Amino acid sequence: MVHFYEKVADAVLRFAVIIARTDGKYVFCKHKDRTTWEIPGGHREQGEQIIETAKRELYEETGALEYHIEPVCAYSVIHKENFDGQETFGMLYYADIQSFEAELYNEIETIIITDKLPDHWTYPTIQPHLLEEARKRGFLQ
């Protein structure tokens, strides 16, 4: 179950997820150990500001060098198989990427740039809801 919030305490934010676009198309990534696609994002490191988490993850997972990034909203997920069913919070961002690194250097095998949503999501019960919320808030057409 995914819930959306205008604001939550910074201390509870554990993740940053970035809906990334370039030239009007989505940017999705595929982890080396998976066969599914996902929206770039990841865990916040200790002492890191959540916007820095978003920027780091965007670079690590897409190779984005030049971009404009802005917050969409906070969200939470409750799932019995994650974090012992505890509600976990993240920050959703939107990024428009102007340029990319020539190669990916981290755990991501590849990215796709597409105008279509993937058929096989890594997190099918979460990420489509994040896209829909961004659409409702005017970030996506």
PDB file of C-alpha atoms in Angstrom:
ATOM      1  CA  MET A   1       0.000   0.000   0.000  1.00  0.00           C
ATOM      2  CA  VAL A   2       1.351   3.427  -0.997  1.00  0.00           C
ATOM      3  CA  HIS A   3       0.327   6.700   0.695  1.00  0.00           C
ATOM      4  CA  PHE A   4       1.253  10.243  -0.322  1.00  0.00           C
ATOM      5  CA  TYR A   5       1.995  13.266   1.867  1.00  0.00           C
ATOM      6  CA  GLU A   6       2.694  16.930   1.353  1.00  0.00           C
ATOM      7  CA  LYS A   7       5.309  16.847   4.081  1.00  0.00           C
ATOM      8  CA  VAL A   8       6.844  14.411   6.562  1.00  0.00           C
ATOM      9  CA  ALA A   9       9.674  14.776   9.055  1.00  0.00           C
ATOM     10  CA  ASP A  10      13.025  14.671   7.285  1.00  0.00           C
ATOM     11  CA  ALA A  11      14.330  12.128   9.790  1.00  0.00           C
ATOM     12  CA  VAL A  12      11.878   9.445   8.605  1.00  0.00           C
ATOM     13  CA  LEU A  13      12.839   9.666   4.906  1.00  0.00           C
ATOM     14  CA  ARG A  14      14.793   6.503   4.023  1.00  0.00           C
ATOM     15  CA  PHE A  15      14.569   6.510   0.215  1.00  0.00           C
ATOM     16  CA  ALA A  16      14.662   8.849  -2.746  1.00  0.00           C
ATOM     17  CA  VAL A  17      12.973   7.856  -6.002  1.00  0.00           C
ATOM     18  CA  ILE A  18      13.381   9.969  -9.119  1.00  0.00           C
ATOM     19  CA  ILE A  19      10.992   9.915 -12.054  1.00  0.00           C
ATOM     20  CA  ALA A  20      13.497  10.726 -14.778  1.00  0.00           C
ATOM     21  CA  ARG A  21      12.765  12.016 -18.262  1.00  0.00           C
ATOM     22  CA  THR A  22      14.861  13.185 -21.176  1.00  0.00           C
ATOM     23  CA  ASP A  23      13.547  14.740 -24.372  1.00  0.00           C
ATOM     24  CA  GLY A  24      10.013  13.990 -23.188  1.00  0.00           C
ATOM     25  CA  LYS A  25      10.667  10.269 -22.674  1.00  0.00           C
ATOM     26  CA  TYR A  26      11.013   8.182 -19.528  1.00  0.00           C
ATOM     27  CA  VAL A  27      14.356   6.881 -18.295  1.00  0.00           C
ATOM     28  CA  PHE A  28      14.151   3.465 -16.603  1.00  0.00           C
ATOM     29  CA  CYS A  29      17.022   1.345 -15.343  1.00  0.00           C
ATOM     30  CA  LYS A  30      17.754  -2.364 -14.981  1.00  0.00           C
ATOM     31  CA  HIS A  31      19.905  -3.692 -12.153  1.00  0.00           C
ATOM     32  CA  LYS A  32      22.632  -6.190 -13.119  1.00  0.00           C
ATOM     33  CA  ASP A  33      21.030  -8.901 -10.958  1.00  0.00           C
ATOM     34  CA  ARG A  34      17.448  -8.446 -12.227  1.00  0.00           C
ATOM     35  CA  THR A  35      15.437  -8.866 -15.403  1.00  0.00           C
ATOM     36  CA  THR A  36      12.936  -6.134 -14.530  1.00  0.00           C
ATOM     37  CA  TRP A  37      12.826  -2.342 -14.945  1.00  0.00           C
ATOM     38  CA  GLU A  38      12.600   0.349 -12.310  1.00  0.00           C
ATOM     39  CA  ILE A  39      12.464   4.048 -11.672  1.00  0.00           C
ATOM     40  CA  PRO A  40      15.887   5.276 -10.464  1.00  0.00           C
ATOM     41  CA  GLY A  41      16.197   5.565  -6.700  1.00  0.00           C
ATOM     42  CA  GLY A  42      17.648   4.086  -3.568  1.00  0.00           C
ATOM     43  CA  HIS A  43      18.474   4.233   0.115  1.00  0.00           C
ATOM     44  CA  ARG A  44      19.579   7.315   1.965  1.00  0.00           C
ATOM     45  CA  GLU A  45      23.077   7.077   3.445  1.00  0.00           C
ATOM     46  CA  GLN A  46      23.806   8.143   7.005  1.00  0.00           C
ATOM     47  CA  GLY A  47      24.217  11.908   7.304  1.00  0.00           C
ATOM     48  CA  GLU A  48      23.036  12.518   3.739  1.00  0.00           C
ATOM     49  CA  GLN A  49      20.413  15.138   2.901  1.00  0.00           C
ATOM     50  CA  ILE A  50      17.521  13.530   1.007  1.00  0.00           C
ATOM     51  CA  ILE A  51      18.079  15.768  -2.044  1.00  0.00           C
ATOM     52  CA  GLU A  52      21.694  14.560  -2.119  1.00  0.00           C
ATOM     53  CA  THR A  53      20.417  10.980  -2.022  1.00  0.00           C
ATOM     54  CA  ALA A  54      18.251  11.761  -5.041  1.00  0.00           C
ATOM     55  CA  LYS A  55      21.128  13.345  -6.971  1.00  0.00           C
ATOM     56  CA  ARG A  56      23.535  10.513  -6.121  1.00  0.00           C
ATOM     57  CA  GLU A  57      21.053   7.805  -7.062  1.00  0.00           C
ATOM     58  CA  LEU A  58      20.100   9.592 -10.281  1.00  0.00           C
ATOM     59  CA  TYR A  59      23.757   9.676 -11.320  1.00  0.00           C
ATOM     60  CA  GLU A  60      24.527   6.110 -10.188  1.00  0.00           C
ATOM     61  CA  GLU A  61      21.474   4.587 -11.842  1.00  0.00           C
ATOM     62  CA  THR A  62      21.219   6.626 -15.062  1.00  0.00           C
ATOM     63  CA  GLY A  63      24.561   8.381 -15.529  1.00  0.00           C
ATOM     64  CA  ALA A  64      22.771  11.758 -15.490  1.00  0.00           C
ATOM     65  CA  LEU A  65      25.269  14.624 -15.569  1.00  0.00           C
ATOM     66  CA  GLU A  66      23.166  17.702 -16.268  1.00  0.00           C
ATOM     67  CA  TYR A  67      19.572  17.863 -15.072  1.00  0.00           C
ATOM     68  CA  HIS A  68      16.898  19.842 -13.310  1.00  0.00           C
ATOM     69  CA  ILE A  69      15.427  18.062 -10.281  1.00  0.00           C
ATOM     70  CA  GLU A  70      12.513  19.015  -8.058  1.00  0.00           C
ATOM     71  CA  PRO A  71      10.477  17.375  -5.294  1.00  0.00           C
ATOM     72  CA  VAL A  72       7.067  15.920  -6.090  1.00  0.00           C
ATOM     73  CA  CYS A  73       5.928  14.712  -2.657  1.00  0.00           C
ATOM     74  CA  ALA A  74       6.714  12.387   0.216  1.00  0.00           C
ATOM     75  CA  TYR A  75       5.319   8.870   0.165  1.00  0.00           C
ATOM     76  CA  SER A  76       5.160   5.813   2.355  1.00  0.00           C
ATOM     77  CA  VAL A  77       4.898   2.110   1.730  1.00  0.00           C
ATOM     78  CA  ILE A  78       3.544  -0.598   3.981  1.00  0.00           C
ATOM     79  CA  HIS A  79       4.344  -4.106   2.792  1.00  0.00           C
ATOM     80  CA  LYS A  80       4.371  -7.208   4.967  1.00  0.00           C
ATOM     81  CA  GLU A  81       7.550  -8.532   3.319  1.00  0.00           C
ATOM     82  CA  ASN A  82       9.581  -5.338   3.814  1.00  0.00           C
ATOM     83  CA  PHE A  83      10.824  -3.895   7.094  1.00  0.00           C
ATOM     84  CA  ASP A  84       8.627  -6.279   9.105  1.00  0.00           C
ATOM     85  CA  GLY A  85       5.517  -4.616   7.742  1.00  0.00           C
ATOM     86  CA  GLN A  86       6.505  -1.231   9.151  1.00  0.00           C
ATOM     87  CA  GLU A  87       5.568   1.930   7.271  1.00  0.00           C
ATOM     88  CA  THR A  88       8.662   3.266   5.474  1.00  0.00           C
ATOM     89  CA  PHE A  89       8.958   6.741   3.980  1.00  0.00           C
ATOM     90  CA  GLY A  90      10.620   8.153   0.913  1.00  0.00           C
ATOM     91  CA  MET A  91      10.760  11.320  -1.140  1.00  0.00           C
ATOM     92  CA  LEU A  92       9.614  11.326  -4.740  1.00  0.00           C
ATOM     93  CA  TYR A  93      11.398  13.621  -7.189  1.00  0.00           C
ATOM     94  CA  TYR A  94      11.059  14.535 -10.843  1.00  0.00           C
ATOM     95  CA  ALA A  95      14.146  15.123 -12.989  1.00  0.00           C
ATOM     96  CA  ASP A  96      14.564  16.367 -16.539  1.00  0.00           C
ATOM     97  CA  ILE A  97      17.949  15.129 -17.780  1.00  0.00           C
ATOM     98  CA  GLN A  98      19.909  17.085 -20.400  1.00  0.00           C
ATOM     99  CA  SER A  99      23.066  14.942 -20.597  1.00  0.00           C
ATOM    100  CA  PHE A 100      24.359  11.504 -19.579  1.00  0.00           C
ATOM    101  CA  GLU A 101      27.697   9.894 -18.763  1.00  0.00           C
ATOM    102  CA  ALA A 102      28.935   7.702 -21.646  1.00  0.00           C
ATOM    103  CA  GLU A 103      28.971   4.561 -19.449  1.00  0.00           C
ATOM    104  CA  LEU A 104      27.325   3.301 -16.270  1.00  0.00           C
ATOM    105  CA  TYR A 105      29.749   2.410 -13.471  1.00  0.00           C
ATOM    106  CA  ASN A 106      27.611   1.019 -10.682  1.00  0.00           C
ATOM    107  CA  GLU A 107      25.101  -1.788 -10.127  1.00  0.00           C
ATOM    108  CA  ILE A 108      22.922  -0.779 -13.080  1.00  0.00           C
ATOM    109  CA  GLU A 109      23.386  -2.832 -16.231  1.00  0.00           C
ATOM    110  CA  THR A 110      21.503  -0.592 -18.636  1.00  0.00           C
ATOM    111  CA  ILE A 111      18.933   2.141 -19.027  1.00  0.00           C
ATOM    112  CA  ILE A 112      16.150   2.566 -21.536  1.00  0.00           C
ATOM    113  CA  ILE A 113      14.743   5.811 -22.843  1.00  0.00           C
ATOM    114  CA  THR A 114      11.151   5.246 -23.888  1.00  0.00           C
ATOM    115  CA  ASP A 115       7.736   6.813 -24.158  1.00  0.00           C
ATOM    116  CA  LYS A 116       6.106   3.623 -22.866  1.00  0.00           C
ATOM    117  CA  LEU A 117       5.937   2.193 -19.362  1.00  0.00           C
ATOM    118  CA  PRO A 118       7.674  -1.167 -18.822  1.00  0.00           C
ATOM    119  CA  ASP A 119       5.718  -4.399 -18.781  1.00  0.00           C
ATOM    120  CA  HIS A 120       7.947  -5.974 -16.126  1.00  0.00           C
ATOM    121  CA  TRP A 121       8.492  -3.776 -13.063  1.00  0.00           C
ATOM    122  CA  THR A 122      10.889  -4.554 -10.222  1.00  0.00           C
ATOM    123  CA  TYR A 123       8.387  -3.004  -7.794  1.00  0.00           C
ATOM    124  CA  PRO A 124       4.992  -3.386  -9.500  1.00  0.00           C
ATOM    125  CA  THR A 125       2.960  -2.594  -6.388  1.00  0.00           C
ATOM    126  CA  ILE A 126       4.820   0.686  -5.766  1.00  0.00           C
ATOM    127  CA  GLN A 127       6.351   2.391  -8.782  1.00  0.00           C
ATOM    128  CA  PRO A 128       3.287   2.642 -11.058  1.00  0.00           C
ATOM    129  CA  HIS A 129       1.535   4.419  -8.158  1.00  0.00           C
ATOM    130  CA  LEU A 130       4.414   6.901  -7.897  1.00  0.00           C
ATOM    131  CA  LEU A 131       4.063   7.717 -11.597  1.00  0.00           C
ATOM    132  CA  GLU A 132       0.317   8.175 -11.251  1.00  0.00           C
ATOM    133  CA  GLU A 133       0.755  10.538  -8.293  1.00  0.00           C
ATOM    134  CA  ALA A 134       3.305  12.601 -10.239  1.00  0.00           C
ATOM    135  CA  ARG A 135       0.815  12.745 -13.114  1.00  0.00           C
ATOM    136  CA  LYS A 136      -1.968  13.935 -10.767  1.00  0.00           C
ATOM    137  CA  ARG A 137       0.347  16.657  -9.475  1.00  0.00           C
ATOM    138  CA  GLY A 138       1.115  17.923 -12.981  1.00  0.00           C
ATOM    139  CA  PHE A 139       4.637  16.565 -13.449  1.00  0.00           C
ATOM    140  CA  LEU A 140       3.684  14.180 -16.277  1.00  0.00           C
ATOM    141  CA  GLN A 141       1.352  14.535 -19.258  1.00  0.00           C
TER     142      GLN A 141
END
